[in-house]
Short mmCIF file of C-alpha atoms and ligand atoms in Angstrom, two decimals:
data_model
loop_
_atom_site.label_atom_id
_atom_site.label_comp_id
_atom_site.label_asym_id
_atom_site.label_seq_id
_atom_site.Cartn_x
_atom_site.Cartn_y
_atom_site.Cartn_z
CA MET J 95 26.26 8.76 0.02
CA ASN J 96 29.19 8.20 -2.28
CA LYS J 97 31.80 10.88 -2.76
CA VAL J 98 31.77 13.29 -5.65
CA LYS J 99 33.90 11.89 -8.47
CA ILE J 100 33.29 14.38 -11.22
CA SER J 101 32.32 17.96 -10.64
CA ALA J 102 31.31 20.25 -13.50
CA LYS J 103 31.01 23.92 -12.67
CA ASN J 104 29.53 26.71 -14.78
CA ILE J 105 30.16 25.00 -18.09
CA ASP J 106 29.49 27.00 -21.25
CA VAL J 107 30.20 25.35 -24.59
CA PHE J 108 30.26 27.11 -27.94
CA TYR J 109 30.41 25.71 -31.46
CA GLY J 110 31.72 28.78 -33.25
CA ASP J 111 29.44 31.54 -32.04
CA LYS J 112 26.55 29.16 -31.32
CA GLN J 113 26.25 28.36 -27.63
CA ALA J 114 25.35 24.71 -26.93
CA LEU J 115 25.62 24.61 -23.12
CA PHE J 116 24.69 27.36 -20.68
CA ASP J 117 26.19 27.51 -17.21
CA VAL J 118 25.86 23.80 -16.46
CA SER J 119 26.94 22.72 -12.98
CA MET J 120 26.55 19.14 -11.87
CA ASP J 121 28.21 16.70 -9.49
CA MET J 122 28.49 13.04 -10.38
CA TYR J 123 29.19 10.48 -7.71
CA GLU J 124 31.69 7.69 -7.44
CA LYS J 125 30.51 4.16 -8.23
CA GLU J 126 27.09 5.31 -9.26
CA VAL J 127 25.35 5.42 -12.59
CA THR J 128 24.27 8.94 -13.51
CA ALA J 129 21.83 9.23 -16.41
CA LEU J 130 21.55 12.26 -18.68
CA ILE J 131 18.24 12.69 -20.48
CA GLY J 132 16.62 15.35 -22.62
CA PRO J 133 15.32 16.02 -26.12
CA SER J 134 17.54 15.70 -29.14
CA GLY J 135 20.02 18.55 -29.50
CA CYS J 136 19.77 19.68 -25.87
CA GLY J 137 23.52 19.15 -25.33
CA LYS J 138 23.83 15.77 -23.61
CA SER J 139 26.63 14.49 -25.83
CA THR J 140 28.33 17.87 -25.70
CA PHE J 141 28.29 17.70 -21.90
CA LEU J 142 29.54 14.11 -21.90
CA ARG J 143 32.43 15.10 -24.17
CA CYS J 144 33.50 17.79 -21.68
CA ILE J 145 34.33 15.04 -19.20
CA ASN J 146 37.07 13.47 -21.32
CA ARG J 147 37.89 16.58 -23.35
CA MET J 148 36.67 15.03 -26.57
CA ASN J 149 35.40 18.49 -27.50
CA ASP J 150 39.06 19.53 -27.85
CA VAL J 151 39.26 17.67 -31.14
CA ILE J 152 36.38 19.71 -32.61
CA ASP J 153 38.05 22.83 -34.06
CA ILE J 154 35.19 25.26 -33.64
CA CYS J 155 34.35 24.04 -30.15
CA SER J 156 35.33 26.02 -27.08
CA VAL J 157 34.63 25.10 -23.47
CA LYS J 158 34.43 27.53 -20.55
CA GLY J 159 34.06 26.64 -16.92
CA ASN J 160 35.58 23.93 -14.83
CA VAL J 161 35.49 20.15 -14.78
CA SER J 162 37.32 18.33 -12.04
CA ILE J 163 37.85 14.66 -11.33
CA ASP J 164 38.69 13.84 -7.71
CA GLY J 165 39.15 17.57 -7.23
CA HIS J 166 41.72 17.98 -10.04
CA ASP J 167 40.91 20.37 -12.86
CA ILE J 168 41.03 18.30 -16.05
CA TYR J 169 41.43 21.38 -18.21
CA ASP J 170 44.61 22.35 -16.36
CA LYS J 171 47.68 22.84 -18.54
CA SER J 172 49.57 20.13 -16.67
CA ILE J 173 47.03 17.42 -17.56
CA ARG J 174 48.00 15.01 -20.35
CA VAL J 175 44.92 14.41 -22.45
CA GLU J 176 46.04 10.83 -23.23
CA SER J 177 46.14 9.86 -19.58
CA LEU J 178 42.81 11.60 -19.00
CA ARG J 179 41.23 9.50 -21.78
CA GLU J 180 42.81 6.41 -20.29
CA ASN J 181 41.06 7.22 -17.03
CA VAL J 182 37.79 8.16 -18.68
CA GLY J 183 36.68 5.54 -21.18
CA MET J 184 33.92 6.06 -23.68
CA VAL J 185 31.34 3.84 -25.36
CA PHE J 186 29.34 5.16 -28.29
CA GLN J 187 25.88 4.74 -29.74
CA LYS J 188 27.03 2.54 -32.60
CA PRO J 189 29.35 -0.29 -31.59
CA ASN J 190 32.66 0.52 -33.26
CA PRO J 191 35.11 -2.37 -32.89
CA PHE J 192 38.39 -2.04 -34.79
CA PRO J 193 38.55 -4.19 -37.95
CA LYS J 194 40.75 -6.62 -36.08
CA SER J 195 40.33 -9.76 -34.03
CA ILE J 196 38.38 -9.79 -30.79
CA TYR J 197 41.66 -10.32 -28.98
CA GLU J 198 43.41 -7.42 -30.71
CA ASN J 199 40.50 -5.08 -30.06
CA ILE J 200 41.22 -5.40 -26.38
CA ALA J 201 45.00 -5.91 -26.40
CA TYR J 202 45.59 -2.74 -28.40
CA GLY J 203 44.95 -0.22 -25.61
CA PRO J 204 46.95 -1.83 -22.83
CA ARG J 205 49.83 -2.39 -25.28
CA ILE J 206 50.09 1.20 -26.52
CA HIS J 207 49.66 2.50 -23.00
CA GLY J 208 52.55 0.28 -21.97
CA MET J 209 50.48 -1.44 -19.33
CA ALA J 210 51.69 -4.90 -20.30
CA ASN J 211 54.31 -6.35 -22.59
CA SER J 212 54.50 -10.09 -22.13
CA LYS J 213 52.01 -12.27 -23.95
CA THR J 214 50.79 -13.83 -20.69
CA ASP J 215 50.10 -10.43 -19.15
CA ILE J 216 48.15 -9.34 -22.19
CA ASP J 217 46.27 -12.64 -22.33
CA GLU J 218 45.25 -12.04 -18.77
CA ILE J 219 44.02 -8.50 -19.42
CA VAL J 220 42.05 -9.69 -22.45
CA GLU J 221 40.36 -12.46 -20.52
CA ASN J 222 39.72 -10.24 -17.53
CA SER J 223 38.20 -7.45 -19.57
CA LEU J 224 35.98 -9.87 -21.49
CA GLN J 225 34.88 -11.43 -18.21
CA LYS J 226 33.97 -8.06 -16.74
CA ALA J 227 32.06 -7.19 -19.88
CA ALA J 228 30.16 -10.49 -19.56
CA LEU J 229 31.33 -11.55 -23.00
CA PHE J 230 34.10 -14.05 -22.33
CA ASP J 231 32.01 -17.23 -22.33
CA GLU J 232 30.41 -16.31 -25.64
CA VAL J 233 33.70 -15.62 -27.46
CA LYS J 234 36.40 -17.66 -25.72
CA ASP J 235 36.64 -20.10 -28.61
CA ARG J 236 36.97 -17.45 -31.29
CA LEU J 237 39.21 -14.79 -29.81
CA HIS J 238 41.17 -14.53 -33.05
CA GLN J 239 38.20 -14.00 -35.31
CA PRO J 240 37.21 -10.46 -36.33
CA GLY J 241 35.34 -8.37 -33.75
CA THR J 242 33.11 -7.10 -36.52
CA GLY J 243 31.72 -10.63 -36.93
CA LEU J 244 29.92 -10.44 -33.59
CA SER J 245 26.27 -9.49 -33.15
CA GLY J 246 25.49 -5.87 -32.34
CA GLY J 247 24.98 -6.57 -28.66
CA GLN J 248 28.20 -8.57 -28.49
CA GLN J 249 30.06 -5.84 -30.34
CA GLN J 250 28.83 -3.29 -27.81
CA ARG J 251 30.04 -5.47 -24.96
CA LEU J 252 33.35 -5.84 -26.80
CA CYS J 253 33.59 -2.05 -26.88
CA ILE J 254 32.88 -1.97 -23.15
CA ALA J 255 35.59 -4.61 -22.63
CA ARG J 256 37.94 -2.47 -24.70
CA ALA J 257 37.10 0.60 -22.62
CA ILE J 258 37.75 -1.16 -19.33
CA SER J 259 40.93 -2.91 -20.50
CA VAL J 260 43.01 0.20 -19.72
CA ASN J 261 41.73 0.40 -16.15
CA PRO J 262 39.66 3.55 -16.27
CA GLU J 263 37.80 4.88 -13.25
CA ILE J 264 35.04 6.47 -15.28
CA ILE J 265 33.05 5.15 -18.23
CA LEU J 266 31.00 7.49 -20.41
CA MET J 267 28.27 5.89 -22.49
CA ASP J 268 26.45 7.80 -25.20
CA GLU J 269 23.21 5.93 -25.99
CA PRO J 270 24.98 2.57 -25.80
CA CYS J 271 21.81 0.53 -26.38
CA SER J 272 20.04 2.50 -29.05
CA ALA J 273 21.04 0.00 -31.74
CA LEU J 274 20.30 -3.08 -29.64
CA ASP J 275 17.28 -5.33 -29.17
CA PRO J 276 15.63 -5.69 -25.73
CA ILE J 277 17.62 -8.80 -24.79
CA ALA J 278 21.00 -7.31 -25.73
CA THR J 279 19.90 -4.13 -23.96
CA ALA J 280 19.03 -6.06 -20.81
CA LYS J 281 22.47 -7.69 -20.91
CA ILE J 282 24.19 -4.29 -21.10
CA GLU J 283 22.01 -2.97 -18.27
CA GLU J 284 22.82 -5.99 -16.13
CA LEU J 285 26.47 -5.41 -16.99
CA MET J 286 26.24 -1.77 -15.89
CA ASN J 287 24.90 -2.97 -12.58
CA GLU J 288 28.03 -5.06 -12.14
CA LEU J 289 30.40 -2.42 -13.48
CA LYS J 290 29.21 0.30 -11.14
CA LYS J 291 30.76 -1.62 -8.24
CA GLU J 292 34.10 -0.66 -9.74
CA PHE J 293 33.51 2.27 -12.07
CA THR J 294 31.70 5.59 -12.14
CA ILE J 295 29.33 5.53 -15.08
CA ILE J 296 27.66 8.38 -16.92
CA ILE J 297 25.08 7.32 -19.49
CA VAL J 298 23.16 9.35 -22.05
CA THR J 299 19.92 7.64 -22.96
CA HIS J 300 16.70 8.43 -24.78
CA SER J 301 14.86 5.67 -22.99
CA MET J 302 13.16 6.92 -19.83
CA GLN J 303 12.73 3.31 -18.73
CA GLN J 304 16.42 2.64 -19.17
CA ALA J 305 17.40 5.70 -17.14
CA ALA J 306 14.94 4.61 -14.46
CA ARG J 307 16.29 1.06 -14.44
CA VAL J 308 20.02 1.68 -14.36
CA SER J 309 20.77 5.01 -12.72
CA THR J 310 20.90 6.41 -9.21
CA LYS J 311 20.70 10.02 -10.29
CA THR J 312 19.26 11.60 -13.38
CA GLY J 313 19.90 14.99 -14.94
CA PHE J 314 17.42 16.53 -17.36
CA PHE J 315 18.77 18.89 -20.06
CA HIS J 316 16.72 21.22 -22.19
CA LEU J 317 17.99 23.73 -24.75
CA GLY J 318 21.53 23.58 -23.40
CA LYS J 319 20.56 24.05 -19.77
CA LEU J 320 20.55 21.54 -16.97
CA ILE J 321 16.96 21.94 -15.80
CA GLU J 322 16.97 19.53 -12.91
CA VAL J 323 19.12 16.83 -11.38
CA ASP J 324 17.89 14.62 -8.58
CA SER J 325 17.62 11.03 -7.47
CA THR J 326 16.26 8.95 -10.33
CA GLU J 327 13.32 7.94 -8.21
CA THR J 328 12.30 11.56 -7.67
CA ILE J 329 12.80 12.50 -11.32
CA PHE J 330 10.48 9.74 -12.51
CA SER J 331 7.91 9.83 -9.74
CA ASN J 332 7.63 13.45 -8.71
CA PRO J 333 10.06 15.80 -10.48
CA GLY J 334 10.40 19.31 -9.14
CA ASN J 335 10.28 21.06 -12.49
CA GLN J 336 7.27 21.24 -14.80
CA LYS J 337 9.48 20.92 -17.92
CA THR J 338 10.96 17.70 -16.57
CA GLN J 339 7.52 16.31 -15.90
CA ASP J 340 6.27 17.30 -19.36
CA TYR J 341 9.28 15.62 -20.97
CA ILE J 342 9.26 12.33 -19.09
CA THR J 343 5.49 11.90 -19.43
CA GLY J 344 5.61 12.52 -23.17
CA ARG J 345 4.01 15.95 -23.22
CA PHE J 346 6.84 17.90 -24.82
CA GLY J 347 6.42 19.68 -28.08
CA MET G 243 -3.46 23.62 -17.06
CA MET G 244 -2.02 20.22 -17.96
CA LYS G 245 -0.46 19.95 -21.42
CA ASP G 246 -1.63 17.22 -23.76
CA HIS G 247 0.52 14.21 -24.55
CA ILE G 248 2.21 14.07 -27.91
CA VAL G 249 0.39 10.75 -28.42
CA SER G 250 -3.26 11.75 -28.31
CA ALA G 251 -4.52 8.17 -27.86
CA TYR G 252 -2.76 8.22 -24.48
CA ASP G 253 -4.71 11.31 -23.45
CA ALA G 254 -7.91 9.64 -24.58
CA GLN G 255 -7.19 6.61 -22.38
CA LEU G 256 -6.35 8.72 -19.33
CA GLU G 257 -9.46 10.82 -19.85
CA LEU G 258 -11.55 7.68 -20.03
CA VAL G 259 -10.17 6.58 -16.66
CA SER G 260 -11.09 9.94 -15.16
CA SER G 261 -14.54 10.10 -16.68
CA ASN G 262 -15.29 6.53 -15.56
CA LEU G 263 -14.22 7.38 -12.02
CA ILE G 264 -16.44 10.44 -11.98
CA LYS G 265 -19.32 8.42 -13.39
CA MET G 266 -18.77 5.71 -10.79
CA GLY G 267 -18.60 8.31 -8.01
CA GLY G 268 -21.87 9.78 -9.22
CA LEU G 269 -23.52 6.35 -9.12
CA VAL G 270 -22.27 5.75 -5.58
CA GLU G 271 -23.50 9.13 -4.41
CA ASN G 272 -26.87 8.36 -5.95
CA GLN G 273 -26.94 4.88 -4.43
CA LEU G 274 -26.54 6.42 -0.98
CA LYS G 275 -29.12 9.13 -1.68
CA ASN G 276 -31.65 6.53 -2.83
CA SER G 277 -30.98 4.27 0.15
CA LEU G 278 -31.57 7.17 2.52
CA GLN G 279 -34.81 7.98 0.75
CA ALA G 280 -35.95 4.36 0.95
CA LEU G 281 -35.04 4.38 4.62
CA SER G 282 -36.95 7.51 5.52
CA ASN G 283 -40.01 6.41 3.50
CA LYS G 284 -39.65 2.75 4.58
CA ASP G 285 -40.13 2.02 0.89
CA THR G 286 -39.31 -1.66 0.40
CA SER G 287 -39.96 -1.83 -3.33
CA PHE G 288 -37.69 1.14 -3.99
CA ALA G 289 -35.10 -0.61 -1.78
CA GLU G 290 -35.32 -3.69 -4.07
CA GLN G 291 -34.59 -1.48 -7.07
CA ILE G 292 -31.56 0.01 -5.30
CA ILE G 293 -30.18 -3.44 -4.50
CA PHE G 294 -30.47 -4.34 -8.18
CA ASP G 295 -28.66 -1.13 -9.22
CA ASP G 296 -25.49 -2.10 -7.37
CA HIS G 297 -24.23 -4.19 -10.30
CA LYS G 298 -23.70 -1.03 -12.37
CA ILE G 299 -21.17 0.19 -9.83
CA ASN G 300 -19.37 -3.16 -9.79
CA ALA G 301 -19.25 -3.22 -13.59
CA LEU G 302 -17.63 0.21 -13.71
CA GLU G 303 -14.97 -0.88 -11.25
CA LYS G 304 -14.08 -3.80 -13.52
CA GLU G 305 -13.91 -1.46 -16.48
CA ILE G 306 -11.57 0.92 -14.66
CA ASP G 307 -9.38 -1.99 -13.54
CA ALA G 308 -9.05 -3.29 -17.08
CA LEU G 309 -8.29 0.14 -18.47
CA THR G 310 -5.59 1.01 -15.94
CA TYR G 311 -4.00 -2.39 -16.47
CA LYS G 312 -3.91 -1.72 -20.19
CA ILE G 313 -2.41 1.75 -19.76
CA ILE G 314 0.35 0.43 -17.51
CA ALA G 315 1.19 -2.34 -19.98
CA MET G 316 1.05 -0.18 -23.08
CA ARG G 317 2.26 3.24 -21.96
CA GLN G 318 4.42 2.79 -18.86
CA PRO G 319 3.06 5.97 -17.27
CA LEU G 320 5.42 8.10 -15.17
CA ALA G 321 5.20 10.84 -12.56
CA ASN G 322 1.75 12.52 -12.44
CA ASP G 323 0.36 10.08 -15.01
CA LEU G 324 1.52 7.15 -12.90
CA ARG G 325 -0.10 8.63 -9.82
CA VAL G 326 -3.42 9.06 -11.62
CA VAL G 327 -3.38 5.49 -12.92
CA LEU G 328 -2.40 3.85 -9.64
CA SER G 329 -4.77 6.02 -7.61
CA ALA G 330 -7.60 5.29 -10.03
CA LEU G 331 -7.30 1.61 -9.09
CA SER G 332 -7.53 2.34 -5.41
CA ILE G 333 -10.28 4.96 -5.77
CA ALA G 334 -12.38 2.56 -7.85
CA ASN G 335 -11.88 -0.10 -5.20
CA ASP G 336 -13.00 2.31 -2.46
CA LEU G 337 -16.00 3.47 -4.46
CA GLU G 338 -17.04 -0.13 -4.95
CA ARG G 339 -16.91 -0.71 -1.18
CA MET G 340 -18.90 2.49 -0.61
CA GLY G 341 -21.49 1.21 -3.05
CA ASP G 342 -21.73 -2.02 -1.05
CA HIS G 343 -22.32 -0.13 2.18
CA ALA G 344 -25.01 1.99 0.57
CA THR G 345 -26.61 -1.14 -0.84
CA ASN G 346 -26.53 -2.78 2.61
CA ILE G 347 -28.74 0.02 3.87
CA ALA G 348 -31.27 -0.76 1.16
CA LYS G 349 -31.03 -4.49 1.98
CA ARG G 350 -32.08 -3.83 5.55
CA VAL G 351 -34.92 -1.57 4.48
CA ALA G 352 -36.11 -4.24 2.04
CA ASN G 353 -35.97 -7.13 4.45
CA VAL G 354 -36.83 -5.70 7.82
CA LYS G 355 -40.44 -6.30 8.61
CA ILE G 356 -40.32 -4.57 11.96
CA ASN G 357 -40.86 -0.99 12.86
CA LEU G 358 -37.79 1.18 12.89
CA PRO G 359 -38.17 3.88 15.55
CA ASP G 360 -38.71 7.27 13.94
CA ALA G 361 -36.55 9.66 15.94
CA PRO G 362 -33.19 7.91 15.44
CA THR G 363 -34.10 7.16 11.81
CA ILE G 364 -34.37 10.87 11.16
CA GLU G 365 -30.97 11.44 12.78
CA ILE G 366 -29.40 8.68 10.70
CA VAL G 367 -30.81 10.04 7.47
CA LYS G 368 -29.35 13.43 8.37
CA MET G 369 -25.93 11.89 8.96
CA GLY G 370 -26.27 10.06 5.65
CA GLU G 371 -26.96 13.33 3.87
CA ASP G 372 -23.80 14.80 5.36
CA VAL G 373 -21.82 11.84 4.04
CA GLN G 374 -23.49 12.28 0.68
CA PHE G 375 -22.21 15.84 0.67
CA MET G 376 -18.70 14.59 1.47
CA ILE G 377 -18.86 12.29 -1.56
CA LYS G 378 -19.87 15.25 -3.71
CA GLN G 379 -17.00 17.26 -2.25
CA VAL G 380 -14.37 14.61 -2.85
CA LEU G 381 -15.55 14.02 -6.43
CA ASP G 382 -15.41 17.74 -6.97
CA SER G 383 -11.83 17.82 -5.68
CA PHE G 384 -10.97 15.13 -8.25
CA VAL G 385 -12.57 17.03 -11.11
CA LYS G 386 -10.86 20.27 -10.11
CA LYS G 387 -7.60 18.55 -9.14
CA SER G 388 -7.73 20.50 -5.89
CA ASP G 389 -5.81 19.24 -2.89
CA LYS G 390 -7.50 21.91 -0.77
CA LEU G 391 -10.99 20.58 -1.54
CA ALA G 392 -9.75 17.05 -0.89
CA ILE G 393 -8.54 18.11 2.55
CA LYS G 394 -11.91 19.76 3.21
CA ALA G 395 -13.69 16.51 2.40
CA TRP G 396 -11.23 14.61 4.58
CA ASP G 397 -11.81 16.96 7.52
CA SER G 398 -15.61 16.67 7.30
CA ASP G 399 -15.37 13.11 8.54
CA VAL G 400 -14.89 14.33 12.13
CA ASN G 401 -18.51 15.52 12.15
CA ILE G 402 -19.69 12.17 10.88
CA ASP G 403 -17.85 10.38 13.66
CA ASP G 404 -19.49 12.78 16.13
CA SER G 405 -22.95 12.13 14.76
CA TYR G 406 -22.33 8.42 14.77
CA LEU G 407 -21.33 8.50 18.41
CA ASN G 408 -24.45 10.48 19.32
CA ILE G 409 -26.70 8.15 17.37
CA TYR G 410 -25.04 5.15 18.94
CA ARG G 411 -25.61 6.58 22.40
CA GLU G 412 -29.21 7.46 21.64
CA LEU G 413 -29.95 4.00 20.29
CA LEU G 414 -28.48 2.38 23.41
CA GLU G 415 -30.73 4.54 25.56
CA THR G 416 -33.81 3.73 23.51
CA MET G 417 -33.07 0.01 23.71
CA ALA G 418 -32.48 0.20 27.46
CA GLY G 419 -35.74 2.12 27.93
CA ASN G 420 -37.95 -0.01 25.64
CA PRO G 421 -36.68 -3.56 25.20
CA GLU G 422 -39.26 -4.16 22.43
CA THR G 423 -37.29 -1.69 20.22
CA ILE G 424 -34.09 -3.75 20.46
CA THR G 425 -34.49 -5.48 17.08
CA GLY G 426 -35.36 -2.29 15.23
CA CYS G 427 -32.62 -0.32 16.93
CA SER G 428 -29.94 -2.88 16.22
CA HIS G 429 -30.83 -2.71 12.51
CA LEU G 430 -30.50 1.04 12.74
CA LEU G 431 -27.15 0.62 14.46
CA SER G 432 -25.88 -1.38 11.49
CA ILE G 433 -27.22 1.19 9.08
CA ALA G 434 -25.50 3.97 10.98
CA LYS G 435 -22.29 1.94 10.90
CA ASN G 436 -22.61 1.52 7.11
CA ILE G 437 -22.87 5.27 6.73
CA GLU G 438 -19.95 5.90 9.05
CA ARG G 439 -17.81 3.51 7.00
CA ILE G 440 -18.66 5.35 3.78
CA GLY G 441 -17.25 8.48 5.43
CA ASP G 442 -13.99 6.62 6.11
CA TYR G 443 -13.75 5.62 2.44
CA VAL G 444 -14.24 9.24 1.43
CA GLN G 445 -11.18 9.99 3.53
CA ASN G 446 -9.19 7.33 1.67
CA ILE G 447 -10.21 8.85 -1.63
CA ALA G 448 -9.32 12.33 -0.40
CA GLU G 449 -5.85 11.01 0.43
CA ASP G 450 -5.49 9.54 -3.07
CA ILE G 451 -6.52 12.82 -4.66
CA HIS G 452 -4.08 14.73 -2.51
CA PHE G 453 -1.37 12.33 -3.72
CA ILE G 454 -2.38 12.73 -7.36
CA VAL G 455 -2.27 16.51 -7.15
CA THR G 456 0.80 17.07 -4.98
CA GLY G 457 2.80 13.83 -5.20
CA GLN G 458 2.85 13.80 -1.40
CA ALA G 459 0.99 11.60 1.04
CA LEU G 460 -1.64 13.48 3.03
CA GLU G 461 -0.32 13.70 6.58
CA ARG G 462 -3.22 14.67 8.72
CA LYS G 463 -4.42 13.77 12.17
CA SER G 464 -8.08 14.14 12.91
CA GLU G 465 -8.57 16.32 15.92
CA LYS G 466 -11.17 13.93 17.22
CA ARG G 467 -11.68 10.21 17.02
CA ILE G 468 -14.46 8.15 18.47
CA ASN G 469 -13.72 7.64 22.11
CA TRP G 470 -15.59 4.51 23.04
CA GLU G 471 -14.69 5.02 26.70
CA ASP G 472 -17.21 7.85 26.77
CA LEU G 473 -19.99 5.37 26.23
CA ASN G 474 -19.39 3.56 29.49
CA GLN G 475 -20.31 6.61 31.54
N1 ATP T 528 30.45 19.28 -34.00
C1 ATP T 528 29.47 20.19 -33.88
N2 ATP T 528 29.51 21.33 -34.61
C2 ATP T 528 28.55 22.27 -34.50
N3 ATP T 528 27.47 22.16 -33.70
C3 ATP T 528 27.36 21.05 -32.96
C4 ATP T 528 28.35 20.01 -33.00
N4 ATP T 528 27.99 19.03 -32.18
C5 ATP T 528 26.82 19.43 -31.61
N5 ATP T 528 26.45 20.62 -32.08
C6 ATP T 528 25.24 21.39 -31.70
O1 ATP T 528 25.19 21.51 -30.30
C7 ATP T 528 23.88 21.28 -29.80
C8 ATP T 528 23.90 20.12 -28.82
O2 ATP T 528 24.22 18.92 -29.52
P1 ATP T 528 24.46 17.53 -28.82
O3 ATP T 528 24.97 16.59 -29.83
O4 ATP T 528 25.28 17.74 -27.60
O5 ATP T 528 22.96 17.17 -28.39
P2 ATP T 528 22.38 15.82 -27.79
O6 ATP T 528 21.59 16.22 -26.61
O7 ATP T 528 23.46 14.83 -27.60
O8 ATP T 528 21.37 15.34 -28.93
P3 ATP T 528 20.99 13.84 -29.41
O9 ATP T 528 20.07 13.33 -28.38
O10 ATP T 528 20.30 14.07 -30.71
O11 ATP T 528 22.26 13.05 -29.52
C9 ATP T 528 23.00 21.03 -31.02
O12 ATP T 528 22.38 22.22 -31.37
C10 ATP T 528 23.99 20.61 -32.08
O13 ATP T 528 23.55 20.99 -33.35
MG1 MG T 529 23.88 12.95 -28.46
#
């Protein structure tokens, strides 16, 4: 059993006076893929955003409770949000490359974080990140063409390359394949399999099959509450909670 | 009570699997009942009819196979749905084998021109009726989705094994006492064996139903198994 990487305890989240998460506690383990599932609006993205404090940028949003990474409270006053976000990368539903070259998309982060200055160092990070994102071979001859000129699946892998270029330990993915066809999806899933050797991955997905294929543990959210979290195998073969079973077998409503 | 799926065509397909299984189980139960009747009346022409009826059971198995295959391909069932679909395949397979055993009884009745001794025949028919009741019980447990009823059906098999052992012993004695009954008795031995096997398949089905209902394998040891050593005394 891997060690706990991220621990959320008694999380309540409010948007204004509307509560979106209720007393959510969940441990996520190092070098594993944890999947978050549940009907639309149940709070998956809200929960994901607690892990890199993206909710901080939403004015009306307030977070109560405790999230720690390697035992350190990430909401502590002494934490620099920039270094937290460096450590916790994020990939979104819609691929969102910068309107710049493929090369610049990746070089940007390491440069502003001061991780590398010389051209050779940056070249190396760019190649390395593209390799890890299983994109290098497809783009090595057009590194200086715009990232937006790639296919959707390639763009998503570019965003993954960009996320890993700053050496994070954790990658959050919010429905990363929802705009992709089955082949591009399979490539991302295969990539996740590789990436989990090095990173801790949390993925929100609406595809039960995807959660079953990629994750070790799965958490089911409903109306802002974490209903059940267990090994993915148990969740999809014999979940403990009737609501979970109704949801995954398509009986909700 | 189980909620319906949002996609109603999915419910319709799953219900068709269940209703086909129940129909198939009913046919198998009837096949055994008829074979026992043919046996006790030594009715060869009825036995011929029973042999012919077996194809209906086989056809239903094919239908259930095709349907479950289609559901897996189209719907990717999960959790309790997945258990129903996978178990349906194995239950249909077991029912088909049970049908074969019941038909084998009729085949012997149809083809055996010799006298079958009366006393053991009566015992065998009684054992067959007990197995018939087990089939009813296990089908009932499927309809009611009751793991308790399934366990009851499973446990009944001990009595069948007991009866089989007694019949076996009795037939050996009869053969030893009257060598001219050897042919008849050995046919009866096979028939008794067919019935005993049907009881074993009921146990398999009971295990599947327990799995469907609870998600857990049925862990159960029978208190008694046939002890063939006893027969040497
Ligand atoms: N910026 C926001 N301002 C106000 N309310 C919000 C905001 N973001 C989310 N919410 C509300 O919080 C609840 C949870 O939303 P969230 O986006 O976390 O759900 P989700 O599970 O990710 O849904 P989906 O699967 O549709 O992406 C919803 O009721 C939503 O309307
Ligand atoms: Mg969301």
